[in-house]
Coordinates of C-alpha atoms and ligand atoms in Angstrom, one line a residue:
M1 CA -39.7 11.9 24.7
N2 CA -43.4 11.1 25.4
I3 CA -45.8 13.8 26.5
L4 CA -47.9 12.8 29.5
R5 CA -51.5 13.4 28.5
M6 CA -53.6 14.0 31.6
S7 CA -56.8 13.3 29.7
K8 CA -55.6 9.7 29.2
M9 CA -53.8 9.1 32.5
Y10 CA -55.0 7.0 35.5
M11 CA -54.6 9.8 38.0
P12 CA -57.6 9.9 40.3
T13 CA -57.0 13.1 42.3
L14 CA -59.2 13.7 45.4
K15 CA -60.6 17.0 46.5
E16 CA -61.1 16.0 50.1
D17 CA -58.6 14.8 52.6
P18 CA -58.8 11.0 53.0
A19 CA -59.9 9.9 56.5
D20 CA -57.2 8.7 58.9
A21 CA -54.2 10.1 56.9
E22 CA -52.5 12.2 59.5
L23 CA -49.2 13.0 57.8
A24 CA -48.9 15.4 54.9
S25 CA -47.0 12.8 52.8
H26 CA -49.7 10.2 53.4
R27 CA -52.6 12.6 52.7
L28 CA -51.0 14.2 49.6
L29 CA -49.8 11.0 47.9
L30 CA -53.3 9.7 48.2
R31 CA -55.0 13.0 47.1
A32 CA -52.6 13.5 44.2
G33 CA -53.6 10.1 42.8
M34 CA -50.1 8.7 43.2
M35 CA -51.0 5.7 45.3
R36 CA -53.9 3.8 46.8
K37 CA -54.2 1.7 49.9
N38 CA -55.1 -1.9 49.5
A39 CA -55.0 -3.1 53.1
A40 CA -53.1 -2.1 56.3
G41 CA -49.5 -1.2 55.2
L42 CA -50.1 -2.3 51.6
Y43 CA -50.1 0.1 48.7
T44 CA -50.4 0.3 45.0
F45 CA -48.3 2.9 43.2
L46 CA -50.4 4.5 40.4
P47 CA -48.7 5.9 37.3
L48 CA -47.7 9.3 38.7
G49 CA -46.4 7.7 42.0
M50 CA -44.6 5.1 40.0
R51 CA -42.8 7.8 38.0
V52 CA -41.6 9.3 41.2
L53 CA -40.7 6.0 42.7
N54 CA -38.6 5.1 39.6
K55 CA -36.7 8.3 40.0
V56 CA -36.0 7.8 43.6
E57 CA -34.8 4.3 42.9
G58 CA -32.8 5.6 40.0
I59 CA -30.9 8.0 42.2
V60 CA -30.2 5.2 44.7
N61 CA -29.0 2.7 42.2
E62 CA -26.9 5.2 40.4
E63 CA -25.1 6.2 43.5
M64 CA -24.5 2.6 44.4
D65 CA -23.2 1.8 41.0
N66 CA -20.9 4.8 41.3
I67 CA -19.1 3.4 44.3
G68 CA -18.6 0.1 42.6
A69 CA -21.5 -1.9 44.1
E70 CA -23.0 -4.4 41.8
Q71 CA -26.8 -4.9 41.4
I72 CA -28.3 -8.3 41.9
L73 CA -31.8 -9.6 42.7
M74 CA -32.4 -12.1 45.4
P75 CA -35.6 -14.0 46.0
F76 CA -38.2 -12.2 48.1
V77 CA -39.2 -15.6 49.7
Q78 CA -36.3 -17.1 51.8
P79 CA -35.9 -20.6 53.2
A80 CA -36.3 -20.9 57.0
E81 CA -33.2 -23.1 57.2
I82 CA -30.7 -20.2 56.8
W83 CA -32.6 -18.1 59.4
H84 CA -32.2 -21.1 61.8
E85 CA -28.5 -21.0 61.1
S86 CA -28.1 -17.3 62.0
G87 CA -30.4 -17.8 65.0
R88 CA -32.8 -15.1 63.7
W89 CA -35.7 -17.5 63.0
D90 CA -36.3 -17.4 66.8
D91 CA -34.9 -13.9 67.5
Y92 CA -36.7 -11.8 64.9
G93 CA -40.1 -12.0 66.4
P94 CA -43.6 -11.5 64.8
E95 CA -42.4 -9.0 62.3
L96 CA -41.0 -11.9 60.3
A97 CA -43.9 -13.3 58.2
R98 CA -43.5 -17.1 57.9
V99 CA -45.1 -19.3 55.3
T100 CA -45.2 -23.0 54.6
D101 CA -45.2 -24.5 51.1
R102 CA -47.2 -27.5 49.9
H103 CA -44.5 -29.9 51.1
G104 CA -44.6 -28.5 54.6
V105 CA -41.3 -26.6 54.1
E106 CA -41.0 -23.3 56.0
Y107 CA -40.1 -20.0 54.4
C108 CA -40.2 -16.3 55.4
L109 CA -41.1 -13.2 53.4
G110 CA -37.8 -11.3 53.3
P111 CA -37.6 -8.4 55.8
T112 CA -33.9 -8.0 55.0
H113 CA -31.3 -10.3 53.3
E114 CA -28.2 -10.9 55.4
E115 CA -28.9 -14.6 55.7
L116 CA -29.6 -15.1 52.0
I117 CA -26.6 -13.2 50.8
T118 CA -24.3 -14.9 53.3
S119 CA -25.6 -18.3 52.2
L120 CA -25.0 -17.3 48.6
V121 CA -21.4 -16.1 48.9
R122 CA -20.2 -18.8 51.2
N123 CA -20.3 -21.1 48.2
E124 CA -18.8 -18.7 45.7
L125 CA -16.2 -16.5 47.3
R126 CA -13.3 -18.6 48.5
S127 CA -10.2 -16.4 48.4
Y128 CA -9.0 -13.1 49.8
K129 CA -8.1 -12.3 46.2
Q130 CA -11.9 -12.0 45.4
L131 CA -12.4 -9.5 48.2
P132 CA -13.8 -7.0 48.8
A133 CA -17.1 -7.9 47.2
Y134 CA -20.0 -5.5 47.2
L135 CA -23.5 -6.5 46.1
Y136 CA -26.9 -4.8 46.3
Q137 CA -30.5 -5.1 45.2
T138 CA -33.5 -2.9 45.2
Q139 CA -36.5 -4.9 46.1
V140 CA -39.8 -5.3 48.0
K141 CA -39.4 -6.2 51.6
F142 CA -42.1 -7.4 54.0
R143 CA -42.2 -6.7 57.7
D144 CA -45.4 -7.5 59.7
E145 CA -45.2 -4.2 61.5
I146 CA -47.3 -4.1 64.7
R147 CA -48.6 -0.7 63.8
P148 CA -48.3 0.1 60.0
R149 CA -49.1 3.8 59.8
F150 CA -48.4 7.1 58.1
G151 CA -48.7 5.6 54.6
L152 CA -45.3 4.9 53.0
M153 CA -43.5 5.9 56.2
R154 CA -44.2 2.7 58.0
S155 CA -45.8 0.2 55.8
R156 CA -45.6 -3.6 55.8
E157 CA -44.6 -4.0 52.2
F158 CA -42.0 -1.4 51.2
M159 CA -39.1 -1.0 48.8
M160 CA -35.6 -1.1 50.1
K161 CA -32.2 -0.9 48.6
D162 CA -30.1 -3.3 50.6
G163 CA -26.4 -3.7 50.0
Y164 CA -23.9 -6.1 51.5
S165 CA -20.1 -6.0 51.5
F166 CA -17.6 -8.7 52.3
H167 CA -14.0 -8.0 53.4
A168 CA -10.8 -9.7 54.5
T169 CA -9.9 -6.8 56.8
Q170 CA -11.5 -4.3 59.1
E171 CA -9.7 -1.5 57.1
S172 CA -11.3 -2.6 53.9
L173 CA -14.8 -2.7 55.6
Q174 CA -14.1 0.8 57.0
Q175 CA -13.3 2.1 53.5
T176 CA -16.5 0.7 52.0
Y177 CA -18.5 1.9 55.0
D178 CA -17.2 5.4 54.5
E179 CA -17.7 5.4 50.8
T180 CA -21.3 4.2 51.3
S181 CA -21.9 6.9 53.8
E182 CA -20.8 9.5 51.3
A183 CA -23.0 7.9 48.6
Y184 CA -26.0 8.0 51.0
A185 CA -25.3 11.7 51.7
R186 CA -25.3 12.4 48.0
M187 CA -28.6 10.4 47.6
C188 CA -30.2 12.6 50.2
D189 CA -28.9 15.8 48.6
R190 CA -30.0 14.7 45.2
M191 CA -33.5 13.9 46.5
G192 CA -33.7 17.5 47.9
L193 CA -33.7 16.2 51.5
E194 CA -32.4 18.2 54.5
W195 CA -30.8 15.5 56.5
R196 CA -28.4 14.6 59.3
A197 CA -26.1 11.6 59.7
V198 CA -26.6 10.4 63.3
E199 CA -25.0 8.0 65.6
A200 CA -27.4 5.2 66.3
D201 CA -28.0 2.0 68.1
S202 CA -27.6 -1.2 66.0
G203 CA -30.7 -2.9 67.4
Q204 CA -31.9 -6.1 65.8
I205 CA -29.4 -6.4 63.1
G206 CA -26.3 -6.8 65.2
G207 CA -22.8 -5.3 64.9
K208 CA -21.6 -2.2 66.6
V209 CA -20.7 0.7 64.3
T210 CA -23.7 2.2 62.6
T211 CA -25.0 5.5 61.3
E212 CA -28.5 6.5 60.4
F213 CA -29.4 9.1 57.8
M214 CA -32.4 11.1 59.1
A215 CA -34.5 13.4 57.0
L216 CA -35.5 16.3 59.3
A217 CA -39.3 16.5 59.7
E218 CA -41.6 17.9 62.3
Y219 CA -43.5 14.6 62.5
G220 CA -40.6 12.2 62.2
E221 CA -40.7 9.2 64.5
A222 CA -37.1 9.6 65.7
E223 CA -35.9 12.2 68.1
I224 CA -32.4 13.5 67.4
V225 CA -30.0 15.9 68.9
H226 CA -27.5 17.9 66.8
C227 CA -25.0 20.6 67.0
T228 CA -23.7 23.4 64.7
C229 CA -20.3 21.6 64.8
G230 CA -21.8 18.8 62.7
Y231 CA -22.4 16.3 65.5
A232 CA -25.7 14.5 65.5
A233 CA -27.1 11.5 67.3
D234 CA -30.3 9.5 67.8
A235 CA -31.6 10.6 71.2
E236 CA -32.0 6.9 72.0
A237 CA -28.3 6.3 71.4
G238 CA -26.5 9.6 71.9
E239 CA -24.0 10.2 74.7
C240 CA -25.5 12.4 77.4
I241 CA -23.2 15.0 78.9
C242 CA -25.3 17.3 81.1
E243 CA -25.0 20.2 83.5
V244 CA -25.3 19.2 87.2
T245 CA -25.0 21.8 90.0
Q246 CA -23.5 21.1 93.3
Y247 CA -25.6 21.9 96.4
E248 CA -22.8 22.2 98.9
R249 CA -23.1 21.3 102.6
D250 CA -20.5 21.1 105.4
A251 CA -21.6 17.5 106.1
M252 CA -24.3 15.0 105.3
E253 CA -27.5 16.0 106.9
K254 CA -30.8 14.1 107.1
I255 CA -33.8 16.2 106.5
S256 CA -37.5 15.5 107.1
T257 CA -39.3 15.9 103.8
P258 CA -42.9 15.0 104.5
G259 CA -44.9 14.3 101.3
V260 CA -41.9 14.6 99.0
H261 CA -41.7 11.8 96.5
T262 CA -40.6 13.2 93.2
I263 CA -37.5 15.1 92.2
E264 CA -39.6 18.2 91.4
E265 CA -41.1 18.1 94.9
L266 CA -37.6 17.7 96.4
A267 CA -36.1 20.5 94.5
E268 CA -39.0 22.8 95.4
F269 CA -38.9 21.7 99.1
L270 CA -35.1 22.4 99.3
G271 CA -35.3 25.5 97.1
I272 CA -32.5 24.2 94.9
P273 CA -32.5 23.4 91.1
N274 CA -33.5 19.9 90.1
T275 CA -30.0 19.5 88.6
S276 CA -28.7 19.4 92.2
C277 CA -31.0 16.5 93.1
V278 CA -30.1 12.9 92.3
K279 CA -32.8 10.5 91.0
A280 CA -32.8 6.8 91.9
L281 CA -34.3 3.9 89.9
S282 CA -34.4 0.4 91.1
G283 CA -34.3 -2.7 89.0
K284 CA -32.9 -6.2 88.7
D285 CA -30.4 -7.9 86.4
A286 CA -31.0 -11.1 84.4
D287 CA -30.3 -13.2 87.5
G288 CA -32.7 -11.2 89.7
N289 CA -30.0 -9.3 91.6
I290 CA -31.1 -5.8 92.8
V291 CA -29.5 -2.8 91.1
V292 CA -30.1 0.9 91.8
F293 CA -29.2 3.4 89.2
F294 CA -28.6 7.0 90.2
I295 CA -28.9 9.8 87.6
P296 CA -29.2 13.6 87.5
G297 CA -32.6 14.8 88.6
N298 CA -33.6 16.5 85.4
H299 CA -32.9 13.5 83.2
E300 CA -34.5 10.1 82.3
L301 CA -33.0 6.7 82.4
N302 CA -32.4 5.4 78.8
D303 CA -33.5 1.7 78.5
I304 CA -30.8 0.8 76.0
K305 CA -28.1 2.2 78.1
A306 CA -29.5 0.6 81.2
N307 CA -29.4 -2.7 79.5
R308 CA -25.9 -2.1 78.3
A309 CA -24.8 -1.4 81.9
V310 CA -26.7 -4.3 83.4
A311 CA -27.6 -7.2 81.1
G312 CA -31.3 -8.0 81.2
F313 CA -32.1 -5.0 83.3
E314 CA -35.8 -4.6 84.3
L315 CA -37.3 -1.9 86.5
L316 CA -38.8 -3.3 89.8
T317 CA -42.6 -3.2 90.3
D318 CA -43.9 -1.5 93.4
D319 CA -44.4 -4.9 95.1
E320 CA -40.9 -6.0 94.2
M321 CA -39.5 -2.8 95.7
V322 CA -41.3 -3.4 99.0
N323 CA -40.0 -7.0 99.0
A324 CA -36.5 -5.8 98.4
G325 CA -36.7 -3.3 101.3
L326 CA -36.6 -0.2 99.0
F327 CA -38.6 3.0 99.5
K328 CA -40.2 4.4 96.4
G329 CA -39.7 8.1 96.4
S330 CA -36.9 8.2 98.8
M331 CA -34.2 5.8 97.7
G332 CA -30.6 6.8 98.2
P333 CA -27.1 5.4 98.2
V334 CA -26.7 5.6 102.0
G335 CA -28.1 2.6 103.9
L336 CA -29.4 0.5 101.0
P337 CA -30.1 -3.1 101.8
A338 CA -26.9 -5.1 101.8
G339 CA -25.9 -6.6 98.4
T340 CA -27.6 -3.9 96.4
R341 CA -25.5 -2.8 93.5
I342 CA -25.1 1.0 92.9
I343 CA -24.5 2.2 89.4
A344 CA -24.3 6.0 88.9
D345 CA -24.4 8.1 85.8
V346 CA -21.0 9.5 84.9
N347 CA -22.3 13.1 85.0
L348 CA -22.7 12.7 88.8
K349 CA -19.0 12.6 89.2
D350 CA -19.2 16.4 88.9
I351 CA -21.2 16.7 92.1
P352 CA -19.5 14.9 94.9
Q353 CA -22.3 15.8 97.3
W354 CA -25.8 14.5 96.6
A355 CA -29.3 15.6 97.5
V356 CA -30.9 12.2 97.5
G357 CA -33.4 9.9 99.2
A358 CA -32.6 8.5 102.7
N359 CA -34.1 5.0 102.3
E360 CA -36.8 6.0 104.8
D361 CA -40.3 7.4 104.0
G362 CA -40.4 11.2 104.4
F363 CA -36.6 11.7 104.7
H364 CA -33.8 12.8 102.3
Y365 CA -30.1 13.5 102.7
V366 CA -28.4 16.6 101.5
G367 CA -24.6 16.8 101.3
A368 CA -24.2 13.0 101.1
R369 CA -20.5 12.6 100.1
L370 CA -19.4 10.3 97.4
G371 CA -16.6 8.1 98.6
E372 CA -17.2 9.0 102.3
D373 CA -20.8 8.5 103.1
F374 CA -21.3 6.0 100.3
Q375 CA -19.6 4.2 97.5
V376 CA -20.5 3.6 93.9
D377 CA -20.0 0.1 92.4
G378 CA -19.9 1.3 88.8
W379 CA -20.2 4.3 86.5
A380 CA -22.0 4.4 83.2
D381 CA -23.6 6.7 80.6
L382 CA -27.2 6.1 81.6
C383 CA -29.3 9.1 80.6
Q384 CA -31.4 9.9 77.6
V385 CA -29.7 12.9 76.0
K386 CA -31.9 15.9 75.4
P387 CA -31.7 19.4 73.8
G388 CA -29.6 21.7 76.0
D389 CA -27.2 18.9 77.0
K390 CA -23.6 19.4 75.9
C391 CA -22.3 18.4 72.5
P392 CA -19.8 15.5 73.1
Q393 CA -17.8 16.9 70.2
C394 CA -17.5 20.6 71.0
G395 CA -19.3 21.2 74.3
L396 CA -21.9 23.7 73.0
P397 CA -25.6 23.1 73.9
L398 CA -27.3 20.6 71.6
D399 CA -30.4 21.4 69.5
G400 CA -33.3 19.0 69.2
A401 CA -35.1 17.9 66.1
R402 CA -37.3 15.1 64.8
G403 CA -36.2 12.9 61.9
I404 CA -37.3 10.2 59.5
E405 CA -34.8 7.4 59.2
V406 CA -34.4 7.1 55.5
S407 CA -31.2 4.9 55.5
Q408 CA -28.7 3.2 57.6
V409 CA -25.2 1.8 57.3
F410 CA -23.9 -1.0 59.6
Q411 CA -20.6 -2.6 60.3
L412 CA -21.8 -6.2 60.9
G413 CA -18.4 -7.7 61.6
T414 CA -18.5 -11.5 61.6
K415 CA -21.9 -12.1 63.2
Y416 CA -23.5 -13.7 60.1
S417 CA -20.3 -15.2 58.6
E418 CA -19.4 -17.0 61.8
S419 CA -22.9 -18.3 62.6
M420 CA -23.4 -19.4 59.0
G421 CA -19.9 -20.7 58.4
A422 CA -19.0 -18.3 55.6
T423 CA -15.3 -18.3 55.3
F424 CA -12.5 -17.5 52.9
M425 CA -8.9 -18.5 52.5
D426 CA -6.7 -15.5 53.7
E427 CA -3.3 -14.5 52.4
D428 CA -1.6 -16.4 55.3
G429 CA -3.4 -19.7 54.2
T430 CA -5.9 -19.8 57.1
E431 CA -9.7 -19.9 56.9
K432 CA -11.4 -16.8 58.2
P433 CA -15.0 -15.6 58.4
F434 CA -15.8 -12.7 56.2
I435 CA -16.0 -9.3 57.8
M436 CA -19.3 -7.9 56.6
G437 CA -21.1 -4.6 56.2
C438 CA -24.7 -4.0 55.3
Y439 CA -26.4 -0.9 54.0
G440 CA -30.1 -0.1 53.6
V441 CA -32.1 2.7 52.0
G442 CA -35.8 2.9 52.4
V443 CA -36.8 3.8 48.8
T444 CA -40.6 4.2 49.5
R445 CA -39.9 5.9 52.8
S446 CA -37.6 8.4 51.1
M447 CA -40.4 9.3 48.8
A448 CA -42.6 10.0 51.8
A449 CA -39.8 12.0 53.4
I450 CA -39.4 14.1 50.3
V451 CA -43.1 15.0 50.5
E452 CA -42.9 15.8 54.2
Q453 CA -40.2 18.3 53.5
H454 CA -41.6 19.7 50.2
H455 CA -45.3 20.5 50.4
D456 CA -47.6 23.4 51.2
E457 CA -51.3 23.7 51.9
N458 CA -52.1 23.2 48.2
G459 CA -50.1 20.1 47.6
I460 CA -46.7 18.6 46.8
C461 CA -43.7 20.7 45.6
W462 CA -41.5 18.0 44.1
P463 CA -37.8 18.7 43.7
L464 CA -36.9 18.6 40.0
S465 CA -34.9 15.4 40.5
V466 CA -37.8 13.2 41.5
A467 CA -40.8 15.1 40.0
P468 CA -43.2 12.9 37.9
A469 CA -42.4 15.3 35.1
H470 CA -40.6 18.7 35.0
V471 CA -43.2 21.0 33.4
C472 CA -46.9 20.9 33.0
V473 CA -48.4 22.9 30.2
I474 CA -51.9 24.0 31.0
P475 CA -54.2 25.2 28.2
L476 CA -57.1 27.0 29.8
T477 CA -59.6 26.3 27.1
V478 CA -59.4 22.9 25.4
G479 CA -60.8 22.9 22.0
D480 CA -60.1 26.5 21.4
D481 CA -58.5 26.9 18.0
V482 CA -55.7 29.2 19.2
V483 CA -55.0 28.0 22.8
Q484 CA -55.1 24.3 22.2
P485 CA -52.7 24.2 19.2
A486 CA -50.3 26.6 21.0
A487 CA -50.2 24.4 24.0
E488 CA -49.7 21.2 22.0
K489 CA -46.9 22.9 20.0
L490 CA -45.1 24.1 23.2
A491 CA -45.4 20.7 24.8
K492 CA -43.9 19.0 21.8
E493 CA -41.1 21.6 21.6
L494 CA -40.2 20.9 25.3
A495 CA -40.4 17.2 24.9
D496 CA -38.1 17.4 21.8
L497 CA -35.6 19.4 24.0
G498 CA -35.5 16.4 26.4
I499 CA -37.6 18.0 29.1
E500 CA -40.3 15.8 30.7
V501 CA -43.6 17.4 30.0
A502 CA -47.2 16.9 30.9
I503 CA -50.1 18.6 29.3
D504 CA -53.4 19.1 31.1
D505 CA -55.6 18.5 28.0
R506 CA -58.6 17.6 30.0
S507 CA -61.8 19.6 29.4
E508 CA -61.9 20.8 33.0
R509 CA -62.5 24.3 34.3
A510 CA -59.3 26.4 34.9
G511 CA -59.8 26.2 38.7
V512 CA -59.7 22.4 38.6
K513 CA -56.6 22.4 36.5
F514 CA -54.8 24.9 38.7
A515 CA -55.8 22.9 41.9
D516 CA -54.6 19.6 40.4
A517 CA -51.4 21.1 39.1
D518 CA -50.6 22.4 42.6
L519 CA -51.6 19.2 44.2
I520 CA -49.6 16.9 42.0
G521 CA -46.7 19.3 42.3
W522 CA -45.1 19.6 38.9
P523 CA -42.1 22.0 39.5
L524 CA -43.1 24.4 36.7
Q525 CA -46.5 25.2 35.2
V526 CA -47.0 27.0 31.9
V527 CA -50.5 28.4 31.7
I528 CA -51.8 29.3 28.3
G529 CA -54.9 31.4 28.1
K530 CA -56.8 33.3 25.4
R531 CA -56.1 36.8 26.9
G532 CA -52.3 36.3 27.3
L533 CA -52.0 34.7 23.9
A534 CA -53.6 37.8 22.3
E535 CA -50.5 39.6 23.4
G536 CA -48.2 36.6 22.5
N537 CA -47.7 35.7 26.2
V538 CA -48.0 32.7 28.4
E539 CA -47.6 32.6 32.2
V540 CA -45.0 30.5 33.9
K541 CA -45.4 29.6 37.6
L542 CA -42.8 28.2 39.9
R543 CA -44.7 25.7 42.1
R544 CA -42.4 25.9 45.1
T545 CA -42.6 29.7 45.6
G546 CA -45.8 30.5 43.7
Q547 CA -43.8 33.1 41.7
K548 CA -45.4 34.0 38.4
R549 CA -44.1 35.6 35.3
D550 CA -45.4 36.4 31.8
V551 CA -43.1 35.2 29.1
S552 CA -43.5 35.5 25.4
L553 CA -44.7 32.2 23.8
D554 CA -41.8 32.3 21.3
A555 CA -39.2 32.5 24.1
V556 CA -40.6 30.3 26.7
A557 CA -39.2 26.9 25.5
E558 CA -35.7 28.2 25.2
M559 CA -35.9 29.9 28.6
I560 CA -37.1 26.6 30.2
R561 CA -34.5 24.6 28.4
F562 CA -31.7 26.9 29.7
A563 CA -33.0 26.9 33.3
H564 CA -33.5 23.1 33.2
R565 CA -29.9 22.6 32.1
V566 CA -28.5 25.0 34.7
D567 CA -30.6 23.7 37.6
F568 CA -30.0 20.0 36.8
K569 CA -26.3 20.7 36.6
A570 CA -26.4 22.3 40.0
G571 CA -27.6 19.0 41.4
A572 CA -31.2 20.0 41.3
G573 CA -32.0 18.6 44.7
Y574 CA -34.4 21.4 45.5
G575 CA -33.8 24.3 43.1
A576 CA -36.0 23.8 40.1
F577 CA -36.2 26.4 37.4
D578 CA -35.4 29.1 39.9
S579 CA -33.2 31.0 37.4
I580 CA -36.3 31.9 35.4
F581 CA -37.5 34.0 38.3
E582 CA -34.2 35.6 39.3
Ligands
ATP1 P1 -37.3 1.4 61.8 O1 -36.4 1.7 63.0 O2 -37.9 2.7 61.3 O3 -38.4 0.4 62.0 P2 -35.3 -0.2 60.8 O4 -34.1 0.5 61.4 O5 -35.8 -1.4 61.4 O6 -36.4 0.9 60.6 P3 -33.6 -1.1 58.6 O7 -33.6 -2.5 58.9 O8 -32.5 -0.2 59.0 O9 -35.0 -0.5 59.2 O10 -34.0 -0.9 57.1 C1 -33.4 0.0 56.2 C2 -34.4 1.1 55.8 O11 -35.6 0.5 55.3 C3 -34.7 2.0 56.9 O12 -33.7 3.0 57.1 C4 -36.0 2.6 56.4 O13 -35.8 3.7 55.5 C5 -36.7 1.5 55.6 N1 -37.7 0.8 56.4 C6 -37.6 0.0 57.4 N2 -38.8 -0.4 57.9 C7 -39.7 0.2 57.1 C8 -41.2 0.2 57.0 N3 -41.9 -0.5 57.8 N4 -41.8 1.0 56.0 C9 -41.0 1.7 55.1 N5 -39.7 1.7 55.2 C10 -39.1 1.0 56.1
MG2 MG1 -32.5 1.1 60.6

């Protein structure tokens, strides 16, 4: 095995934090000389970063191979024609980068490959006997993100592992979906990530059943809710079951509420909790018909759910409200203009009496009775779930967290196979569209997520499984006729044992070497100095905890070999050489 010689490497570390790098992962990958920015959302991986990237990719590919998916490589540039067939040439929007060749033919830079793979297999897979088929690639993608930021977290060019499966039956798809979910869980574990599998919304890509794998991180872009029972959901998609409290009255009563416009003002005015008040939001459907949503006072309307309940839903502007005869700040279900549709959040079923607007400036109703004083046209899950709401699985209060979406699995159904005419001959002799699944892992984003979870104020603390090398040998005085040869000998010994080793053979001061070793994040450092050597000792330091220990030079290689073997066997997601310090 080669020894990484830091004196020869292209690893330009930086002492200062680069400007405009807010996230730790962005800052540290730049500072540790692992990558450089070339333009907005475009990065070069330098040698150390490339080593990490290769390991992350290796874990991903290995887990895919283990579940029987086969690796292929599709072109990065894709013909526009197939995107017209699926309808996504028009639907995808400006994130899709379009180019025209010298003959005037249009192409796009691949943001994902459902179209391409569907166009491939429709000519090759003809019979149910060839199914299921499962293909994947690990490749650069391009999405012209409106706001590329946070380094590798949201870049424009990034590495993705994308897999696609083709099935004759839903059961077969479900099996592959489940196996892939398990493989994704193992990938996260092996990368040392703390993660949750969350229920998600399928967004742009289509289909219904989907799960996102979120690495938990303080600065993750996604908000999630999760429970000790194992339930977790994207807050944008999770079901909202919340506490509402009945403010009981003998009958409906109209109350003068001067100056009261918000739920907080109403709750304070009435001296009741905001969970007893009902919030109204007015909008229109795709045809311009007026709809009013009613939700518990302490929650917000979720856009995705609003659109699911009412196709094309848009909130009314203040002017539109006036034109529709609605009173901002005092809307209610009693006495709305004729023809207004009332849709209420399912949680409100638990309070048959509402404290709510009276459709008159400065007035509210209390004790407005559902089914007697007013009717509801439809019920739906409408609210954005938040921490403290009830777990849909076990009923306990949900916790909140933020997450980085590192991967996602989808059941696509027949969306692409139908629109693109990709069919096979089934057992019963009829032509049917393939039932499809697709599965994506953000390889470069995973690398950033690992750094988000594994760093401290001095730099990165790579888990053993993805570290640029496992051990760094640091001779404190290069050129010294005892220290230098001892360091070289140890490095060679470790390399011969199959351990990835770097040696800091630069003629730098000890302080610079220590700082760089911590910044780069080698899991284990072996420091060799004159004083220690005089007693036959070297110092080993565990990067993650900072623990240090003197070990005899003669024993250190064997000790490292043993810990390396034990820890790698244990999965080595996070634990790295811990046994040396136990
Ligand atoms: P997001 O919601 O974060 O924009 P997405 O859901 O659109 O991502 P997918 O189509 O599911 O992304 O792509 C699969 C994976 O590719 C994602 O889970 C993510 O890890 C990664 N990915 C997507 N967009 C980017 C990006 N701009 N930069 C880096 N990785 C990305
Ligand atoms: Mg996604």
